[in-house]
Amino acid sequence: MATATLLLPARSRFPAAPLPDDVAKALGRAERSSVQAGERAQLQRHFQLQPAHWPVAALTRQLDVGDAADAIWLRADPANVVPDMQGARMMGHGDTLRPDAHDAAQLLPALQPLFAGFGFTLDAPVPSRWYLRLPPGTHLPEFDTPDDVLGDDLFAHLPEGDAGRRWRALLTEAQVVLHTHDWNQQRVADGKRPINSLWFWGGGALPQAVQTPHAQVRSRESLLQALARAAGVHADGEQQVDALVDLRQLRSLEQLGNDAIRPLLSALQRGELRRLVLDFEDGVRFEIDKGQRWRFWKKPVQLHDA
């Protein structure tokens, strides 16, 4: 019998409303634990990389093109920044800006000479995912993820020290090129935000190996798809195997309770499923199995009370 693991957002993303009674009872009787919070920590519970680093750019590049070996990769995703009294804030990046192939065709030729002068190659095999190919051995500073920066002061997230100086300068020069580019006027006329910045992140080399305990991964998110492919597991097929199901996009407690958890609880009762694991991004974890139905003295638990 299989185990189903639901990869879920932080509980704060759901409204403080009651779950269906049977779901609340199952949570009350479940084994509960607290683990490290955060998106990266959550994914690292399910995927082990060798060596133990987190090179998002190389992983997604391998998914997108298949040529990530023998180079260092850095994401240089399109971004939108807006000036304010303190400096500037990132208000959009990647898919949220709805970039298309025309955007890449217009903007990349203006940016590529800037990076070529350092021996870096910029391209965009996917309109929302732009990449820098760097020579092997290139040392990179730590970069914050776009989600960490979104809505915040951009300058508070720039890489620090000597290692970050080149990248701070490159970002400034790229912003000048993009700010003065005529194509952004067309984007504004079309009701879109201008692509007036880049964001560097996810640097590193392709890992030598990726392992996961799951036999199947179900997700539309590029990084999770890349990790699954690197681990050599199925991305679809019959759910009769140990599966990791990505539901981090959920925001409805009704959908979580009625559409996601309830059918799996029924599968547990019928003996079609051995175990159900709920893994929340804020570090709360529930493990549910059929034998816990005898814990009738346990009180029901609501999601925000766990």
XYZ file of N, CA and C in Angstrom, residues 19-241:
669
model
N -12.601 23.181 9.902
C -12.512 22.096 8.945
C -13.731 21.189 9.078
N -14.023 20.373 8.076
C -15.080 19.361 8.243
C -14.799 18.499 9.469
N -15.840 18.042 10.137
C -15.692 17.320 11.398
C -14.774 16.110 11.279
N -14.935 15.323 10.203
C -14.122 14.109 10.088
C -12.649 14.445 9.875
N -12.377 15.558 9.187
C -10.990 15.974 8.972
C -10.386 16.463 10.282
N -11.150 17.266 11.039
C -10.660 17.763 12.332
C -10.393 16.602 13.294
N -11.245 15.581 13.274
C -11.018 14.411 14.123
C -9.742 13.676 13.713
N -9.534 13.542 12.410
C -8.335 12.849 11.933
C -7.074 13.606 12.332
N -7.115 14.927 12.262
C -5.954 15.721 12.671
C -5.707 15.592 14.170
N -6.773 15.532 14.954
C -6.619 15.392 16.394
C -6.000 14.066 16.786
N -6.256 13.017 16.014
C -5.739 11.688 16.327
C -4.389 11.404 15.668
N -3.960 12.306 14.783
C -2.738 12.079 14.010
C -1.481 12.274 14.849
N -0.376 11.731 14.362
C 0.940 12.034 14.929
C 1.355 13.406 14.412
N 1.675 14.318 15.341
C 2.063 15.671 14.947
C 3.518 15.924 15.302
N 4.181 16.686 14.465
C 5.571 17.056 14.727
C 5.835 18.438 14.170
N 6.902 19.052 14.665
C 7.346 20.358 14.171
C 8.721 20.192 13.554
N 8.855 20.681 12.337
C 10.117 20.609 11.606
C 10.467 22.017 11.131
N 11.593 22.130 10.442
C 12.048 23.456 10.015
C 11.079 24.063 9.015
N 10.781 25.343 9.198
C 9.861 26.050 8.318
C 10.603 26.633 7.125
N 9.844 27.011 6.095
C 10.404 27.650 4.916
C 10.295 26.772 3.684
N 10.230 27.421 2.517
C 10.060 26.687 1.263
C 11.224 25.738 1.002
N 12.454 26.225 1.161
C 13.600 25.359 0.872
C 13.643 24.190 1.839
N 13.442 24.455 3.124
C 13.467 23.371 4.107
C 12.382 22.342 3.813
N 11.233 22.812 3.375
C 10.144 21.898 3.058
C 10.533 20.971 1.906
N 11.103 21.527 0.848
C 11.494 20.690 -0.284
C 12.658 19.772 0.065
N 13.552 20.248 0.928
C 14.691 19.421 1.312
C 14.285 18.240 2.191
N 13.087 18.258 2.736
C 12.590 17.082 3.447
C 12.266 15.943 2.478
N 12.088 16.290 1.213
C 11.652 15.299 0.232
C 12.685 15.012 -0.851
N 13.705 15.866 -0.953
C 14.743 15.668 -1.960
C 16.105 15.902 -1.320
N 17.007 14.965 -1.522
C 18.367 15.072 -1.008
C 19.306 15.224 -2.199
N 20.104 16.304 -2.171
C 21.015 16.603 -3.261
C 22.449 16.294 -2.852
N 23.224 15.781 -3.789
C 24.645 15.529 -3.565
C 25.439 16.236 -4.655
N 26.319 17.173 -4.292
C 26.553 17.685 -2.936
C 25.354 18.486 -2.429
N 25.363 18.721 -1.109
C 24.192 19.307 -0.445
C 24.159 20.812 -0.617
N 23.815 21.275 -1.823
C 23.574 22.693 -2.045
C 22.208 22.811 -2.718
N 21.820 23.973 -3.172
C 20.464 24.174 -3.675
C 20.518 25.021 -4.950
N 21.042 24.463 -6.057
C 21.259 25.223 -7.293
C 20.008 25.265 -8.176
N 19.077 26.127 -7.825
C 17.800 26.188 -8.537
C 18.013 26.433 -10.029
N 18.918 27.356 -10.365
C 19.125 27.705 -11.775
C 19.570 26.490 -12.585
N 20.536 25.735 -12.082
C 21.026 24.568 -12.817
C 19.936 23.506 -12.956
N 19.147 23.309 -11.906
C 18.088 22.307 -11.952
C 17.014 22.672 -12.977
N 16.550 23.923 -12.950
C 15.499 24.304 -13.895
C 16.051 24.423 -15.310
N 17.339 24.795 -15.442
C 17.949 24.832 -16.774
C 17.965 23.434 -17.386
N 18.293 22.447 -16.583
C 18.300 21.073 -17.073
C 16.900 20.645 -17.495
N 15.891 21.081 -16.769
C 14.509 20.799 -17.130
C 14.141 21.490 -18.439
N 14.533 22.755 -18.585
C 14.121 23.563 -19.732
C 14.876 23.207 -21.007
N 16.177 22.942 -20.882
C 17.021 22.778 -22.074
C 17.792 21.459 -22.084
N 18.235 21.007 -20.895
C 18.998 19.774 -20.823
C 20.488 19.940 -21.024
N 20.998 21.181 -20.879
C 22.421 21.432 -21.126
C 23.139 22.002 -19.912
N 22.665 21.668 -18.699
C 23.181 22.334 -17.495
C 24.522 21.801 -17.016
N 24.967 20.668 -17.535
C 26.244 20.107 -17.081
C 27.414 20.978 -17.531
N 28.498 20.907 -16.768
C 29.775 21.550 -17.133
C 29.712 23.075 -17.148
N 28.885 23.669 -16.323
C 28.848 25.133 -16.210
C 28.241 25.504 -14.869
N 28.433 26.754 -14.486
C 27.728 27.334 -13.345
C 26.561 28.141 -13.906
N 25.420 28.039 -13.265
C 24.217 28.711 -13.770
C 23.669 29.659 -12.711
N 23.090 30.744 -13.182
C 22.463 31.739 -12.313
C 21.197 32.211 -12.992
N 20.096 32.222 -12.268
C 18.879 32.808 -12.824
C 19.035 34.330 -12.832
N 18.585 34.943 -13.920
C 18.586 36.406 -14.054
C 17.196 36.807 -14.528
N 16.206 36.514 -13.705
C 14.814 36.615 -14.124
C 14.356 38.056 -14.319
N 13.447 38.273 -15.286
C 12.885 39.617 -15.478
C 12.124 40.056 -14.236
N 12.247 41.330 -13.912
C 11.618 41.853 -12.695
C 11.112 43.270 -12.942
N 10.214 43.677 -12.089
C 9.712 45.057 -12.097
C 9.967 45.678 -10.739
N 10.617 46.836 -10.727
C 10.865 47.555 -9.486
C 10.230 48.931 -9.579
N 9.787 49.421 -8.435
C 9.123 50.722 -8.349
C 9.843 51.554 -7.298
N 10.270 52.774 -7.637
C 10.948 53.611 -6.644
C 9.996 54.067 -5.547
N 10.522 54.222 -4.333
C 9.745 54.818 -3.254
C 10.662 55.688 -2.407
N 10.173 56.167 -1.271
C 10.931 57.111 -0.454
C 12.227 56.507 0.061
N 12.253 55.185 0.300
C 13.424 54.532 0.865
C 14.397 54.014 -0.196
N 13.928 53.847 -1.429
C 14.793 53.304 -2.470
C 13.966 52.735 -3.596
N 13.787 51.405 -3.614
C 13.006 50.744 -4.659
C 12.473 49.428 -4.126
N 11.328 49.014 -4.654
C 10.712 47.760 -4.239
C 10.425 46.908 -5.459
N 10.662 45.602 -5.315
C 10.284 44.679 -6.372
C 8.790 44.409 -6.281
N 8.095 44.666 -7.380
C 6.646 44.494 -7.387
C 6.191 43.353 -8.305
N 7.131 42.730 -8.980
C 6.781 41.596 -9.824
C 8.036 40.940 -10.356
N 7.931 39.652 -10.678
C 9.073 38.932 -11.247
C 8.567 37.709 -11.982
N 9.339 37.242 -12.947
C 9.020 35.999 -13.639
C 7.611 35.959 -14.196
N 6.893 34.883 -13.887
C 5.555 34.664 -14.440
C 4.582 35.780 -14.102
N 4.748 36.450 -12.951
C 3.795 37.481 -12.555
C 3.805 38.667 -13.515
N 4.867 38.815 -14.314
C 4.953 39.910 -15.284
C 4.404 39.519 -16.649
N 3.994 38.280 -16.794
C 3.449 37.766 -18.066
C 4.381 38.022 -19.252
N 5.666 37.723 -19.102
C 6.569 37.919 -20.243
C 6.300 36.882 -21.331
N 6.568 37.249 -22.571
C 6.428 36.299 -23.667
C 7.684 36.318 -24.527
N 7.654 35.548 -25.609
C 8.845 35.437 -26.462
C 9.223 36.770 -27.078
N 8.250 37.643 -27.340
C 8.550 38.970 -27.902
C 9.357 39.803 -26.913
N 9.026 39.707 -25.636
C 9.781 40.445 -24.620
C 11.246 40.004 -24.618
N 11.457 38.701 -24.631
C 12.831 38.194 -24.630
C 13.567 38.610 -25.896
N 12.888 38.521 -27.043
C 13.532 38.861 -28.315
C 13.922 40.329 -28.379
N 13.149 41.190 -27.736
C 13.431 42.624 -27.762
C 14.470 43.033 -26.723
N 14.397 42.463 -25.530
C 15.212 42.955 -24.420
C 16.564 42.263 -24.298
N 16.628 40.979 -24.599
C 17.891 40.265 -24.406
C 19.046 40.803 -25.249
N 18.837 41.135 -26.541
C 19.972 41.657 -27.315
C 20.583 42.920 -26.718
N 19.794 43.716 -26.019
C 20.331 44.927 -25.389
C 21.138 44.605 -24.139
N 20.818 43.478 -23.486
C 21.491 43.108 -22.246
C 22.698 42.206 -22.458
N 22.668 41.405 -23.506
C 23.707 40.386 -23.678
C 25.128 40.948 -23.748
N 25.373 42.084 -24.439
C 26.752 42.606 -24.453
C 27.276 42.979 -23.072
N 26.382 43.430 -22.189
C 26.779 43.784 -20.826
C 27.391 42.582 -20.111
N 26.775 41.419 -20.258
C 27.263 40.218 -19.574
C 28.389 39.536 -20.340
N 28.369 39.660 -21.658
C 29.424 39.041 -22.463
C 30.792 39.605 -22.112
N 30.836 40.867 -21.695
C 32.104 41.463 -21.300
C 32.748 40.783 -20.113
N 31.970 40.033 -19.337
C 32.500 39.283 -18.193
C 32.632 37.790 -18.503
N 32.357 37.421 -19.746
C 32.419 36.010 -20.114
C 31.162 35.242 -19.770
N 30.052 35.951 -19.555
C 28.782 35.324 -19.196
C 27.849 35.337 -20.413
N 27.037 34.294 -20.539
C 26.067 34.207 -21.634
C 24.653 34.279 -21.062
N 23.857 35.213 -21.583
C 22.479 35.398 -21.133
C 21.534 34.882 -22.201
N 20.567 34.033 -21.796
C 19.519 33.617 -22.720
C 18.243 33.336 -21.940
N 17.165 33.074 -22.698
C 15.849 32.881 -22.079
C 15.099 31.783 -22.826
N 15.379 30.507 -22.530
C 14.656 29.424 -23.190
C 13.171 29.391 -22.834
N 12.835 29.952 -21.687
C 11.443 30.135 -21.258
C 11.286 31.624 -20.950
N 10.243 32.295 -21.451
C 10.153 33.747 -21.296
C 10.222 34.245 -19.861
N 9.783 33.445 -18.902
C 9.796 33.884 -17.503
C 11.045 33.447 -16.754
N 11.885 32.610 -17.395
C 13.103 32.116 -16.748
C 14.309 32.465 -17.610
N 15.073 33.467 -17.161
C 16.256 33.901 -17.882
C 17.481 33.378 -17.144
N 18.508 33.011 -17.912
C 19.673 32.335 -17.343
C 20.972 33.013 -17.742
N 21.923 32.988 -16.809
C 23.310 33.327 -17.093
C 24.150 32.064 -16.989
N 24.867 31.764 -18.078
C 25.841 30.669 -18.059
C 27.194 31.252 -17.690
N 27.791 30.730 -16.622
C 29.048 31.248 -16.091
C 30.131 30.186 -16.228
N 31.388 30.586 -16.368
C 32.466 29.604 -16.493
C 32.568 28.729 -15.242
N 32.971 27.472 -15.414
C 33.184 26.599 -14.240
C 34.155 27.257 -13.255
N 33.866 27.110 -11.972
C 34.726 27.692 -10.950
C 34.360 29.102 -10.545
N 33.366 29.707 -11.216
C 32.931 31.060 -10.839
C 32.398 31.062 -9.416
N 32.923 31.960 -8.595
C 32.447 32.066 -7.211
C 31.267 33.025 -7.151
N 30.197 32.579 -6.505
C 28.994 33.393 -6.404
C 28.662 33.686 -4.942
N 28.166 34.895 -4.667
C 27.683 35.183 -3.314
C 26.308 34.556 -3.097
N 25.785 34.684 -1.903
C 24.428 34.224 -1.617
C 23.429 35.239 -2.171
N 22.422 34.742 -2.881
C 21.368 35.595 -3.415
C 20.039 35.202 -2.773
N 19.222 36.183 -2.437
C 17.886 35.902 -1.926
C 16.965 35.503 -3.076
N 15.961 34.692 -2.766
C 15.004 34.292 -3.794
C 14.064 35.457 -4.106
N 13.474 35.477 -5.295
C 12.527 36.552 -5.622
C 11.369 36.647 -4.639
N 10.888 35.508 -4.160
C 9.774 35.544 -3.205
C 10.166 36.225 -1.900
N 11.440 36.118 -1.518
C 11.916 36.813 -0.322
C 11.951 38.317 -0.539
N 12.186 38.736 -1.779
C 12.379 40.157 -2.090
C 11.061 40.852 -2.429
N 10.097 40.103 -2.951
C 8.873 40.678 -3.482
C 8.184 41.582 -2.460
N 7.946 42.818 -2.860
C 7.274 43.791 -2.014
C 8.161 44.473 -1.006
N 9.427 44.075 -0.941
C 10.344 44.602 0.066
C 11.342 45.558 -0.586
N 12.130 46.222 0.262
C 13.173 47.128 -0.210
C 14.227 46.310 -0.965
N 14.387 46.613 -2.238
C 15.310 45.855 -3.076
C 16.729 45.881 -2.525
N 17.158 47.035 -2.052
C 18.555 47.202 -1.654
C 18.899 46.426 -0.380
N 17.877 46.088 0.396
C 18.118 45.290 1.596
C 18.459 43.843 1.256
N 18.255 43.437 0.006
C 18.467 42.054 -0.397
C 19.613 41.886 -1.388
N 20.336 42.951 -1.681
C 21.456 42.823 -2.605
C 22.610 42.076 -1.936
N 23.369 41.285 -2.702
C 24.495 40.552 -2.110
C 25.535 41.515 -1.555
N 26.087 41.170 -0.399
C 26.970 42.090 0.316
C 28.440 41.780 0.059
N 29.306 42.708 0.489
C 30.749 42.496 0.508
C 31.392 42.504 -0.860
N 32.653 42.110 -0.871
C 33.424 42.095 -2.113
C 32.834 41.116 -3.121
N 32.354 39.971 -2.629
C 31.799 38.961 -3.535
C 30.550 39.466 -4.245
N 29.826 40.387 -3.608
C 28.601 40.899 -4.207
C 28.780 42.155 -5.025
N 29.992 42.754 -4.992
C 30.182 44.053 -5.664
C 29.905 43.971 -7.159
N 30.480 42.961 -7.824
C 30.257 42.834 -9.267
C 28.775 42.729 -9.592
N 28.035 41.965 -8.769
C 26.635 41.717 -9.067
C 25.766 42.923 -8.759
N 26.149 43.696 -7.772
C 25.432 44.954 -7.525
C 25.621 45.900 -8.703
N 26.852 45.969 -9.221
C 27.129 46.847 -10.361
C 26.402 46.364 -11.614
N 26.416 45.045 -11.859
C 25.731 44.505 -13.028
C 24.227 44.758 -12.965
N 23.655 44.628 -11.776
C 22.229 44.892 -11.637
C 21.915 46.340 -11.973
N 22.724 47.269 -11.460
C 22.499 48.689 -11.744
C 22.592 48.970 -13.240
N 23.612 48.402 -13.896
C 23.773 48.639 -15.329
C 22.627 48.021 -16.123
N 22.173 46.847 -15.721
C 21.042 46.218 -16.401
C 19.776 47.053 -16.239
N 19.594 47.642 -15.070
C 18.424 48.489 -14.843
C 18.453 49.720 -15.739
N 19.632 50.292 -15.957
C 19.754 51.456 -16.844
C 19.365 51.072 -18.270
N 19.880 49.914 -18.737
C 19.558 49.446 -20.091
C 18.060 49.228 -20.251
N 17.444 48.576 -19.277
C 16.026 48.254 -19.378
C 15.139 49.488 -19.217
N 15.537 50.382 -18.337
C 14.725 51.573 -18.082
C 14.597 52.445 -19.327
N 15.645 52.478 -20.135
C 15.652 53.346 -21.324
C 15.216 52.621 -22.592
N 14.836 51.358 -22.478
C 14.489 50.572 -23.668
C 13.065 50.888 -24.128
N 12.910 51.141 -25.426
C 11.605 51.520 -25.980
C 10.554 50.420 -25.805
N 11.000 49.168 -25.736
C 10.027 48.075 -25.648
C 9.181 48.168 -24.386
N 9.733 48.704 -23.319
C 8.952 48.814 -22.093
C 7.799 49.796 -22.237
N 7.955 50.787 -23.113
C 6.828 51.681 -23.380
C 5.682 50.904 -24.019
N 6.026 49.946 -24.873
C 5.000 49.116 -25.500
C 4.311 48.237 -24.466
N 5.085 47.691 -23.534
C 4.479 46.878 -22.479
C 3.501 47.704 -21.649
N 3.887 48.910 -21.315
C 2.990 49.771 -20.531
C 1.733 50.088 -21.326
N 1.890 50.352 -22.626
C 0.734 50.630 -23.479
C -0.204 49.433 -23.560
N 0.371 48.229 -23.413
C -0.440 47.008 -23.434
C -1.026 46.666 -22.064
N -0.828 47.533 -21.082
C -1.370 47.316 -19.751
C -0.531 46.404 -18.880
N 0.743 46.219 -19.235
C 1.641 45.369 -18.454
C 2.671 46.224 -17.721
N 3.216 45.673 -16.649
C 4.300 46.351 -15.954
C 5.567 46.297 -16.813
N 6.374 47.347 -16.784
C 7.637 47.278 -17.513
C 8.596 46.271 -16.873
N 9.407 45.654 -17.705
C 10.508 44.815 -17.215
C 11.707 45.746 -17.098
N 11.902 46.309 -15.917
C 12.924 47.340 -15.741
C 14.056 46.912 -14.811
N 14.118 45.601 -14.528
C 15.196 45.087 -13.691
C 15.336 43.596 -13.920
N 16.407 43.050 -13.418
C 16.604 41.609 -13.338
C 16.716 41.238 -11.865
N 16.616 39.937 -11.582
C 16.965 39.485 -10.239
C 17.807 38.227 -10.356
N 19.007 38.311 -9.791
C 19.939 37.192 -9.798
C 19.662 36.282 -8.601
N 19.601 34.975 -8.841
C 19.357 34.058 -7.730
C 19.547 32.611 -8.201
N 19.623 31.707 -7.220
C 19.608 30.275 -7.496
C 20.883 29.737 -8.106
N 22.032 30.382 -7.864
C 23.259 30.007 -8.543
C 23.845 28.676 -8.096
N 24.622 28.067 -9.002
C 25.345 26.847 -8.667
C 25.454 25.899 -9.846
N 26.113 24.781 -9.600
C 26.297 23.736 -10.608
C 25.265 22.634 -10.403
N 24.988 21.904 -11.456
C 24.043 20.794 -11.391
C 24.530 19.759 -10.375
N 23.672 19.305 -9.469
C 24.114 18.300 -8.481
C 24.468 16.984 -9.163
N 25.349 16.260 -8.510
C 25.753 14.959 -9.049
C 24.633 13.934 -8.938
N 23.817 14.065 -7.906
C 22.719 13.110 -7.713
C 21.602 13.779 -6.927
N 20.364 13.373 -7.213
C 19.182 13.812 -6.474
C 18.403 12.563 -6.092
N 18.040 12.456 -4.833
C 17.309 11.286 -4.354
C 16.028 11.724 -3.664
N 15.011 10.876 -3.737
C 13.743 11.128 -3.055
C 13.124 9.790 -2.672
N 12.403 9.745 -1.551
C 11.721 8.500 -1.189
C 10.433 8.280 -1.975
N 10.003 9.272 -2.732
C 8.730 9.187 -3.442
C 8.923 8.549 -4.822
N 7.963 7.726 -5.202
C 8.006 7.094 -6.520
C 7.321 7.944 -7.577
N 6.578 8.961 -7.138
C 5.840 9.808 -8.064
C 5.747 11.213 -7.485
N 5.833 12.210 -8.349
C 5.694 13.610 -7.940
C 4.674 14.266 -8.864
N 3.711 14.927 -8.269
C 2.691 15.626 -9.056
C 2.766 17.112 -8.748
N 3.181 17.885 -9.741
C 3.328 19.324 -9.549
C 3.411 20.015 -10.898
N 2.919 21.269 -10.942
C 3.089 22.117 -12.123
C 4.234 23.098 -11.943
N 4.868 23.098 -10.786
C 5.911 24.078 -10.473
C 7.246 23.598 -11.028
N 7.989 24.515 -11.667
C 9.169 24.118 -12.435
C 10.255 23.497 -11.566
N 10.524 24.047 -10.378
C 11.590 23.496 -9.551
C 11.253 22.087 -9.099
N 10.020 21.853 -8.695
C 9.637 20.511 -8.246
C 9.674 19.528 -9.412
N 9.265 19.962 -10.594
C 9.384 19.108 -11.766
C 10.845 18.781 -12.059
N 11.715 19.793 -11.906
C 13.143 19.590 -12.163
C 13.739 18.613 -11.161
N 13.377 18.742 -9.898
C 13.877 17.829 -8.880
C 13.399 16.398 -9.145
N 12.139 16.263 -9.528
C 11.598 14.936 -9.821
C 12.335 14.297 -10.989
N 12.560 15.083 -12.043
C 13.272 14.533 -13.197
C 14.696 14.142 -12.824
N 15.364 14.995 -12.047
C 16.740 14.685 -11.647
C 16.791 13.425 -10.792
N 15.736 13.176 -10.011
C 15.682 11.982 -9.169
C 15.203 10.751 -9.933
N 14.746 10.952 -11.167
C 14.312 9.833 -11.989
C 12.987 9.234 -11.586
N 12.077 10.057 -11.042
C 10.776 9.526 -10.635
C 9.697 9.994 -11.604
N 8.573 9.301 -11.572
C 7.469 9.601 -12.477
C 6.789 10.917 -12.086
N 6.348 11.637 -13.100
C 5.635 12.888 -12.855
C 4.133 12.726 -13.032
N 3.680 11.544 -13.413
C 2.247 11.305 -13.571
C 2.010 9.802 -13.426
N 0.842 9.358 -13.858
C 0.548 7.922 -13.776
C -0.425 7.604 -12.656
N -0.650 6.328 -12.442
C -1.593 5.878 -11.427
C -1.063 6.179 -10.030
N -1.962 6.619 -9.147
C -1.552 6.942 -7.784
C -1.631 5.694 -6.902
N -0.967 4.652 -7.332
C -0.874 3.430 -6.543
C 0.522 3.279 -5.953
N 1.298 4.344 -6.006
C 2.668 4.330 -5.495
C 2.816 5.464 -4.490
